[in-house]
Amino acid sequence: MKARNFHYIKPASLAHALRILANADGEAVPVAGGQSLLAGLNMRLSAPKLLVDIGDLDELRGQSRTADSVRLGALTRHADLLTSDLVAQDLPLLRTAAPHIGHLAIRNRGTLGGSLAYADPAAELPACAVALDASLVLGSLLGEREVRAEDFFKGLFETDLRPGELIVAVKFPIQPAGTRVAFAELSRRHGDFALVGLAVVASMQGDRLDKARPVYFGCADRAMFAPSVAAAITGLRPPFDDDSAFAPAIRQDLSPDDMPGLRADTRLHMATVLTGRVLNSLSERAAA
Amino acid sequence: MIGDEEIAIETTLNGKPLKTRVRARQHLADFLRQELELTGTHLGCEHGICGACTVLIDGRTARSCLTLAAQISGHAVETIEGLSDSGKLAELQAEFIARNAAQCGFCSSGLLLTAYEVVASGAQLSRSEIREVISGNMCRCTGYHAIVDAIQAVMTKGRC
Ligand SMILES: Cc1cc2nc3c(=O)[nH]c(=O)nc-3n(C[C@H](O)[C@H](O)[C@H](O)COP(=O)(O)OP(=O)(O)OC[C@H]3O[C@@H](n4cnc5c(N)ncnc54)[C@H](O)[C@@H]3O)c2cc1C
Ligand code: FES
Ligand code: FES
């Protein structure tokens, strides 16, 4: 199908973009990579009056590191996560997750800011952002504010973004030396959104798991930190050949819905199998 | 109802500068096919799934159904026509033909461009990695095996 009609503007600067968004009375929508938005427009799932093309704004690009965090611009493409030395060095979780996002051509266009703003409950990057305790830098005419990823995702495709605000960048705290990360998902076909996925950031105390942040995606209305699973696996020594240590906790934290072709119970079973795999693969590679 | 708004764009298409006006809501695939009669770029699903509409933007594969014509201003676009005429796809096309990796041909332009991006990058991939690369391009005729063979053959020769 074809999109409904709309106006289009490519602002020359971030300040210009923010001015347009502020004056549009909620009728303007930013477009970055377009890989979610344009599919929805073509299917007429939405019909905004004005598209503000932020895809060429230099202020939203760039990758940098300070002593305590790595900052990735909102326009960081999924493909950049696979080639960036900074990401490979300091954010191996993103490097591991990126190949699971869509396909080559989607990763070439889709952006970090777009993925977080879209807040698909089955998307990889929101889960990684929550697991890594990232903060989103949100800009508007009023200035900038920072929101922790865990507070940013409010529900199904719902976020804390206010009208007139853009995600400018994402700040990922540098993980302490020795931090381990692992990521896996189950989907029907390559490049599909996950039916169940899990990102874990963990520290070790000798050969035992110390603090772990397991974040599930694809089985709730948003990327979900699982507190009972975190508590259940603390102090355990991988590898696990038995899931009884964390299976009840998974049922406490997750309550997926039945969906056509997939019962909630099957999903919980998949989550349990996946958790065993992810914990066993907690890579030796440190995240810092 | 909003009327059709026209946007001025300046781009490079298949190596040649192009200055024109496009309709705001027209996606790149329709612009190429309907305004420029470059019909080698195909449209299947029109929502990012099938890969038939693949073009190169700044040297990287992209869905032309998920890109507005207006968005390519300031960027370079290459289509199956440009890459064929330049001879850059000759090796891949020869291997596709030799193995019957193009049957009805609907998917072929998209698959050739996707293959071109990875072959031109110099990557040497395993068969399963090649399958991963082409996972976003659907083919309803060949069963993919011959396509993987063709891409692998060109990759092994180390040129495109
Ligand atoms: C076939 C297909 C398969 C896919 N598979 C996956 C997958 O497996 N996993 C996955 O995670 N994603 C998948 N995607 C989606 C893809 O990752 C998108 O790129 C991503 O969700 C959105 O990024 P974008 O830059 O394209 O955003 P756009 O489509 O441009 O925008 C998406 C939304 O975010 C808003 N927005 C964009 N940037 C900003 C910003 N900086 N500040 C505020 N709001 C902003 C837009 O207004 C819009 O509402 C798939 C897409 C397709 C077409
Ligand atoms: S027509 Fe663009 S991906 Fe199918
Ligand atoms: S050759 Fe017919 S769809 Fe691929």
Short mmCIF file of C-alpha atoms and ligand atoms in Angstrom, two decimals, chain B residues 102-107 139-142, ligand 3:
data_model
loop_
_atom_site.label_atom_id
_atom_site.label_comp_id
_atom_site.label_asym_id
_atom_site.label_seq_id
_atom_site.Cartn_x
_atom_site.Cartn_y
_atom_site.Cartn_z
CA ALA B 102 17.67 -16.57 -11.39
CA GLN B 103 14.48 -18.24 -12.54
CA CYS B 104 11.50 -15.86 -12.75
CA GLY B 105 13.97 -13.08 -11.87
CA PHE B 106 11.69 -11.15 -9.55
CA CYS B 107 14.11 -11.37 -6.62
CA CYS B 139 13.12 -16.01 -3.54
CA ARG B 140 10.07 -18.11 -4.32
CA CYS B 141 11.64 -20.11 -7.17
CA THR B 142 15.16 -21.36 -6.58
S1 FES C 3 13.90 -16.37 -9.14
FE1 FES C 3 11.75 -16.19 -8.88
S2 FES C 3 11.62 -15.27 -6.92
FE2 FES C 3 13.69 -15.71 -7.07
#
